[in-house]
Coordinates of C-alpha atoms in Angstrom, one line a residue:
X251 CA 160.2 144.5 -32.8
X252 CA 160.4 141.9 -30.3
X253 CA 161.6 143.3 -26.9
X254 CA 162.7 141.3 -23.5
X255 CA 159.7 140.4 -21.3
X256 CA 159.8 142.0 -17.4
X257 CA 161.4 140.7 -14.6
X258 CA 158.3 139.3 -13.2
X259 CA 157.2 137.7 -16.5
X260 CA 160.1 135.3 -17.2
X261 CA 158.8 132.6 -14.8
X262 CA 155.3 132.7 -16.5
X263 CA 157.1 132.4 -20.0
X264 CA 158.9 129.5 -19.0
X265 CA 155.8 128.0 -17.3
X266 CA 154.0 128.6 -20.5
X267 CA 156.5 126.9 -22.6
X268 CA 156.2 123.8 -20.1
X269 CA 152.5 123.8 -20.4
X270 CA 152.0 123.7 -24.1
X271 CA 154.7 121.3 -24.5
X272 CA 153.3 118.7 -21.8
X273 CA 149.8 119.3 -23.2
X274 CA 150.9 118.0 -26.5
X275 CA 153.4 115.4 -25.4
X276 CA 153.6 112.4 -23.3
X277 CA 155.7 111.8 -20.1
X278 CA 158.9 109.3 -20.4
X279 CA 159.8 109.3 -16.7
X280 CA 163.0 110.1 -15.0
X281 CA 166.4 109.8 -17.0
X282 CA 169.6 110.7 -15.8
X283 CA 171.1 113.7 -17.7
X284 CA 174.7 115.0 -18.4
X285 CA 175.6 118.3 -19.2
X286 CA 178.8 120.8 -19.0
X287 CA 177.5 121.8 -15.6
X288 CA 177.3 118.4 -14.3
X289 CA 174.9 115.3 -14.2
X290 CA 171.3 115.4 -12.5
X291 CA 168.0 113.2 -13.0
X292 CA 165.3 114.8 -14.5
X293 CA 161.7 113.6 -15.5
X294 CA 161.0 114.0 -19.3
X295 CA 158.3 114.8 -21.5
X296 CA 158.3 114.0 -25.3
X297 CA 156.6 115.7 -28.1
X298 CA 156.7 113.0 -30.9
X299 CA 157.0 114.4 -34.2
X300 CA 153.8 114.2 -36.4
X301 CA 152.1 113.2 -33.3
X302 CA 153.7 109.6 -33.9
X303 CA 156.0 107.4 -32.2
X304 CA 159.8 107.3 -33.0
X305 CA 161.7 110.4 -33.5
X306 CA 160.6 113.5 -31.8
X307 CA 161.6 115.9 -29.1
X308 CA 162.0 115.5 -25.5
X309 CA 162.6 118.5 -22.7
X310 CA 163.2 118.7 -19.2
X311 CA 162.1 121.5 -17.2
X312 CA 163.6 121.6 -13.4
X313 CA 161.7 123.2 -10.7
X314 CA 164.8 124.1 -8.5
X315 CA 166.5 127.3 -9.6
X316 CA 170.4 126.9 -10.5
X317 CA 172.5 129.5 -8.6
X318 CA 169.5 130.8 -7.3
X319 CA 168.6 132.7 -10.6
X320 CA 168.0 130.3 -13.3
X321 CA 165.4 127.9 -14.4
X322 CA 167.0 125.0 -16.1
X323 CA 165.4 123.7 -19.1
X324 CA 166.8 121.6 -21.8
X325 CA 166.0 119.8 -25.0
X326 CA 167.1 116.7 -27.2
X327 CA 165.8 114.5 -30.1
X328 CA 164.0 111.1 -29.0
X329 CA 164.5 108.2 -31.1
X330 CA 161.9 105.8 -29.3
X331 CA 164.5 103.5 -27.4
X332 CA 164.5 102.6 -23.9
X333 CA 167.9 104.6 -22.5
X334 CA 168.5 106.1 -19.2
X335 CA 171.3 108.3 -19.9
X336 CA 170.9 111.4 -22.0
X337 CA 172.9 114.6 -22.9
X338 CA 170.8 117.6 -24.1
X339 CA 171.2 118.7 -27.5
X340 CA 170.8 122.5 -26.1
X341 CA 170.1 124.0 -23.2
X342 CA 167.8 126.9 -22.8
X343 CA 167.8 127.8 -19.3
X344 CA 165.9 130.9 -18.1
X345 CA 167.3 133.7 -16.2
X346 CA 165.3 135.5 -13.7
X347 CA 167.1 138.7 -14.6
X348 CA 165.8 139.2 -18.7
X349 CA 169.2 141.5 -19.2
X350 CA 171.3 138.5 -18.4
X351 CA 173.4 137.8 -21.2
X352 CA 175.5 134.9 -19.8
X353 CA 172.3 132.6 -20.6
X354 CA 171.5 132.0 -24.3
X355 CA 168.0 131.9 -23.9
X356 CA 165.7 135.1 -24.6
X357 CA 162.2 135.5 -23.0
X358 CA 160.3 137.7 -25.3
X359 CA 157.3 139.7 -26.0
X360 CA 155.4 141.8 -28.8
X361 CA 153.0 144.8 -28.6
X362 CA 150.4 142.4 -28.6
X363 CA 151.2 140.8 -25.4
X364 CA 152.2 137.3 -27.1
X365 CA 155.1 135.6 -25.7
X366 CA 158.6 134.3 -27.6
X367 CA 161.2 132.1 -27.2
X368 CA 164.8 133.1 -28.7
X369 CA 168.2 131.8 -28.7
X370 CA 171.5 133.6 -28.9
X371 CA 173.3 130.6 -31.0
X372 CA 176.2 128.8 -30.4
X373 CA 177.0 125.7 -28.2
X374 CA 179.1 125.3 -25.2
X375 CA 180.7 121.8 -24.2
X376 CA 184.4 121.7 -24.5
X377 CA 186.1 120.6 -27.6
X378 CA 182.4 120.2 -29.3
X379 CA 181.7 123.9 -28.6
X380 CA 180.6 126.0 -31.3
X381 CA 181.0 129.9 -31.5
X382 CA 178.0 131.8 -32.2
X383 CA 179.2 133.4 -35.5
X384 CA 180.1 129.7 -36.4
X385 CA 176.7 128.3 -35.4
X386 CA 175.0 131.7 -37.6
X387 CA 177.0 130.6 -40.5
X388 CA 176.1 127.0 -40.4
X389 CA 172.6 126.8 -39.2
X390 CA 170.1 126.1 -41.9
X391 CA 166.3 127.5 -41.7
X392 CA 166.9 130.1 -39.2
X393 CA 168.3 133.8 -39.0
X394 CA 169.3 136.2 -36.4
X395 CA 166.6 138.7 -35.9
X396 CA 166.6 142.3 -34.0
X397 CA 165.1 142.4 -30.5
X398 CA 165.1 145.3 -28.4
X399 CA 166.7 145.3 -24.7
X400 CA 165.5 147.3 -21.9
X401 CA 168.0 149.9 -22.4
X402 CA 166.8 150.1 -26.1
X403 CA 169.9 148.4 -27.5
X404 CA 169.4 145.7 -30.3
X405 CA 170.9 142.5 -30.0
X406 CA 170.5 139.7 -32.8
X407 CA 169.2 136.4 -31.4
X408 CA 167.4 133.5 -33.3
X409 CA 163.6 133.5 -32.9
X410 CA 162.1 130.2 -32.5
X411 CA 158.3 131.7 -32.3
X412 CA 155.5 132.5 -30.6
X413 CA 154.9 129.9 -27.9
X414 CA 151.1 129.5 -28.7
X415 CA 151.8 129.3 -32.3
X416 CA 150.8 126.0 -34.0
X417 CA 154.5 126.2 -35.6
X418 CA 156.2 126.4 -32.6
X419 CA 156.9 122.7 -31.6
X420 CA 157.8 122.2 -35.1
X421 CA 160.3 125.0 -35.2
X422 CA 161.7 124.3 -31.9
X423 CA 162.4 120.4 -33.3
X424 CA 164.0 121.8 -36.2
X425 CA 166.3 124.1 -34.0
X426 CA 167.1 121.2 -32.0
X427 CA 168.1 118.9 -34.8
X428 CA 170.1 121.7 -36.3
X429 CA 172.0 122.0 -33.1
X430 CA 172.6 118.2 -33.2
X431 CA 173.9 118.6 -36.7
X432 CA 176.4 121.5 -36.1
X433 CA 177.3 119.7 -32.7
X434 CA 178.2 116.7 -35.0
X435 CA 180.4 118.9 -37.2
X436 CA 182.2 120.4 -34.5
X437 CA 183.0 116.7 -32.9
X438 CA 184.4 115.7 -36.2
X439 CA 186.6 118.6 -37.0
X440 CA 184.4 119.7 -40.0
X441 CA 183.9 123.6 -39.1
X442 CA 185.8 125.5 -41.8
X443 CA 187.9 128.5 -40.5
X444 CA 187.3 131.2 -43.1
X445 CA 184.4 133.3 -43.2
X446 CA 181.9 133.4 -45.9
X447 CA 182.7 129.4 -46.1
X448 CA 178.9 128.8 -46.5
X449 CA 178.5 130.9 -49.4
X450 CA 181.7 129.8 -51.2
X451 CA 180.9 126.0 -50.7
X452 CA 177.5 126.6 -52.3
X453 CA 178.1 129.4 -54.9
X454 CA 179.5 126.4 -57.2
X455 CA 180.7 127.0 -60.8
X456 CA 179.4 129.7 -63.0
X457 CA 175.7 129.7 -64.4
X458 CA 173.9 131.0 -67.2
X459 CA 173.0 134.3 -65.2
X460 CA 175.5 137.2 -65.7
X461 CA 177.4 138.5 -62.8
X462 CA 176.8 142.0 -61.9
X463 CA 179.5 144.2 -60.8
X464 CA 179.5 146.7 -58.0
X465 CA 178.6 150.5 -58.6
X466 CA 182.3 151.2 -59.3
X467 CA 182.8 148.4 -61.4
X468 CA 185.9 147.2 -59.7
X469 CA 187.0 145.7 -56.3
X470 CA 184.0 143.7 -55.8
X471 CA 184.7 141.5 -52.7
X472 CA 184.8 137.9 -53.0
X473 CA 181.7 137.8 -50.6
X474 CA 179.6 140.0 -52.9
X475 CA 180.8 138.0 -55.9
X476 CA 180.0 134.7 -54.1
X477 CA 176.5 135.8 -52.9
X478 CA 175.7 136.9 -56.5
X479 CA 176.9 133.5 -57.9
X480 CA 174.9 131.7 -55.3
X481 CA 171.9 133.8 -56.4
X482 CA 171.9 132.5 -59.8
X483 CA 172.4 128.9 -58.6
X484 CA 169.2 129.3 -56.6
X485 CA 167.2 130.8 -59.5
X486 CA 168.4 128.0 -61.8
X487 CA 167.6 125.4 -59.4
X488 CA 164.1 127.1 -58.7
X489 CA 163.6 127.0 -62.7
X490 CA 164.3 123.4 -62.7
X491 CA 162.0 122.6 -59.7
X492 CA 159.3 124.5 -61.5
X493 CA 159.6 122.7 -64.8
X494 CA 159.0 124.3 -68.2
X495 CA 157.1 127.2 -67.0
X496 CA 158.9 129.9 -65.7
X497 CA 160.5 133.0 -67.4
X498 CA 163.0 135.4 -66.4
X499 CA 162.9 137.6 -69.5
X500 CA 161.9 141.6 -69.3
X501 CA 158.4 142.3 -68.4
X502 CA 157.3 145.7 -68.3
X503 CA 160.7 147.2 -68.7
X504 CA 161.7 145.3 -65.3
X505 CA 163.4 141.8 -65.1
X506 CA 161.9 139.8 -62.1
X507 CA 164.0 136.6 -60.9
X508 CA 161.1 134.3 -62.2
X509 CA 157.8 134.6 -63.2
X510 CA 154.9 132.0 -64.6
X511 CA 152.4 133.5 -67.3
X512 CA 148.7 132.0 -67.4
X513 CA 146.9 131.1 -70.6
X514 CA 146.0 134.9 -71.2
X515 CA 149.7 135.7 -71.2
X516 CA 149.1 137.5 -67.9
X517 CA 151.7 137.1 -65.1
X518 CA 150.2 134.5 -62.8
X519 CA 152.9 133.6 -60.3
X520 CA 156.0 135.9 -59.3
X521 CA 159.1 134.6 -57.4
X522 CA 161.5 136.9 -56.0
X523 CA 165.0 135.1 -54.8
X524 CA 167.1 136.3 -51.9
X525 CA 170.0 134.1 -50.5
X526 CA 169.9 136.0 -47.2
X527 CA 166.9 136.2 -44.8
X528 CA 168.4 139.2 -43.2
X529 CA 166.4 142.3 -42.8
X530 CA 167.6 144.2 -45.7
X531 CA 167.0 141.2 -47.9
X532 CA 163.2 141.0 -46.6
X533 CA 162.6 144.9 -47.2
X534 CA 163.9 144.9 -50.7
X535 CA 162.3 141.5 -51.9
X536 CA 158.8 142.9 -50.6
X537 CA 159.2 145.8 -52.6
X538 CA 160.1 144.2 -55.6
X539 CA 157.2 141.8 -55.4
X540 CA 154.9 144.7 -54.9
X541 CA 156.6 146.8 -57.9
X542 CA 156.9 143.9 -60.4
X543 CA 153.5 142.7 -59.9
X544 CA 151.9 146.1 -59.7
X545 CA 148.7 147.3 -61.9
X546 CA 147.9 143.9 -63.2
X547 CA 144.3 142.4 -62.6
X548 CA 144.2 140.0 -61.1
X549 CA 147.1 140.2 -58.9
X550 CA 150.0 137.6 -59.3
X551 CA 150.7 135.1 -56.5
X552 CA 153.8 136.9 -54.7
X553 CA 156.5 134.4 -53.7
X554 CA 159.3 135.1 -51.7
X555 CA 162.3 132.4 -51.7
X556 CA 164.7 132.6 -49.0
X557 CA 166.8 130.5 -47.0
X558 CA 164.8 130.9 -43.8
X559 CA 161.5 132.2 -42.7
X560 CA 161.6 135.5 -40.1
X561 CA 159.4 135.6 -36.7
X562 CA 159.4 139.1 -36.4
X563 CA 155.8 140.5 -35.9
X564 CA 156.2 143.4 -38.2
X565 CA 157.1 141.2 -41.1
X566 CA 154.8 138.7 -40.5
X567 CA 151.9 141.2 -40.7
X568 CA 153.6 142.7 -43.9
X569 CA 153.8 139.3 -45.4
X570 CA 149.8 138.8 -44.5
X571 CA 149.0 142.1 -45.7
X572 CA 150.6 141.7 -48.8
X573 CA 149.5 138.3 -49.9
X574 CA 153.1 137.2 -49.7
X575 CA 153.9 133.1 -49.5
X576 CA 157.6 132.3 -48.3
X577 CA 159.1 129.3 -49.9
X578 CA 162.4 128.4 -48.3
X579 CA 165.5 126.5 -49.5
X580 CA 168.3 124.5 -48.2
X581 CA 171.6 123.0 -49.4
X582 CA 172.1 119.7 -48.2
X583 CA 175.6 118.0 -47.9
X584 CA 175.3 117.0 -51.4
X585 CA 175.4 120.5 -52.2
X586 CA 171.9 120.1 -53.7
X587 CA 169.2 122.9 -53.4
X588 CA 166.0 121.7 -52.0
X589 CA 162.9 123.9 -51.8
X590 CA 160.2 123.5 -49.4
X591 CA 156.5 123.2 -50.5
X592 CA 157.6 124.2 -54.1
X593 CA 155.1 121.8 -55.5
X594 CA 152.0 123.9 -55.2
X595 CA 153.2 126.3 -57.7
X596 CA 153.8 124.0 -60.3
X597 CA 151.2 124.0 -63.5

């Protein structure tokens, strides 16, 4: 599990983030930035998405600390226009005190000495602010993960990733774009007030999969009901995306979510669907993928289908050791379920 860095490592982490950003990006020059804390001038550096021009990610890294204990840092999207006034989509200021809970950024490390960036979630800024709970409900492609503070207490934050990972800048770009999307919802007054609103919106009509009641047969919460219905919707959408090949009938006295057979009538690809990427869902999914495909030679390809990948190094090692691939899905504004990189598993 990731943990907070030591006091003397915060500046190094921020500098490492800046170095990798500048090494892969290009300088844009000075711009006027407006933030809830005031306006200031800063030099920007831009990482163009896919290495090209146009939409990308810009960042600023101020040299002078604010209030004596914070290193300012912020990000926004870049449209390729020659503008001078910008507003950061999300600020990720680094406190010299890793235990400072007033800042949203978390400088983290794993047991191997790799450094990570995390963010508490939520967006400040007056009328367009978003609470951390609403932010967590609305964000797509990211999930809160446990970290350990120095007092051994746990905290849940969004892990952008390891700074040196090739996927770090693309994930940071995605996180910033999600901040912009959620901010727009807040500005337009489109953040619902009820909890589970995301699941209720996405669960849709009844589907061909029968809903399973709780252990007592009654009193199933609306949240559990909606989650079960959403699971059926995702499985249906996955079957449609895969074409005519997938099955979900009994196999060796068990019923996987979906699987594909080869021409020798052996399980070739095994899918386990989870509508949450929380810790328990992943524990359960990995166990199911191992058991459902056990005893087969060769082993089927094991695919975990879920809303977001996890950056926890223990889970990443488990995924690698078990040869499990992760396919993520999102539900767009038109209520359509979209799978990432699913085409490689089609016949």
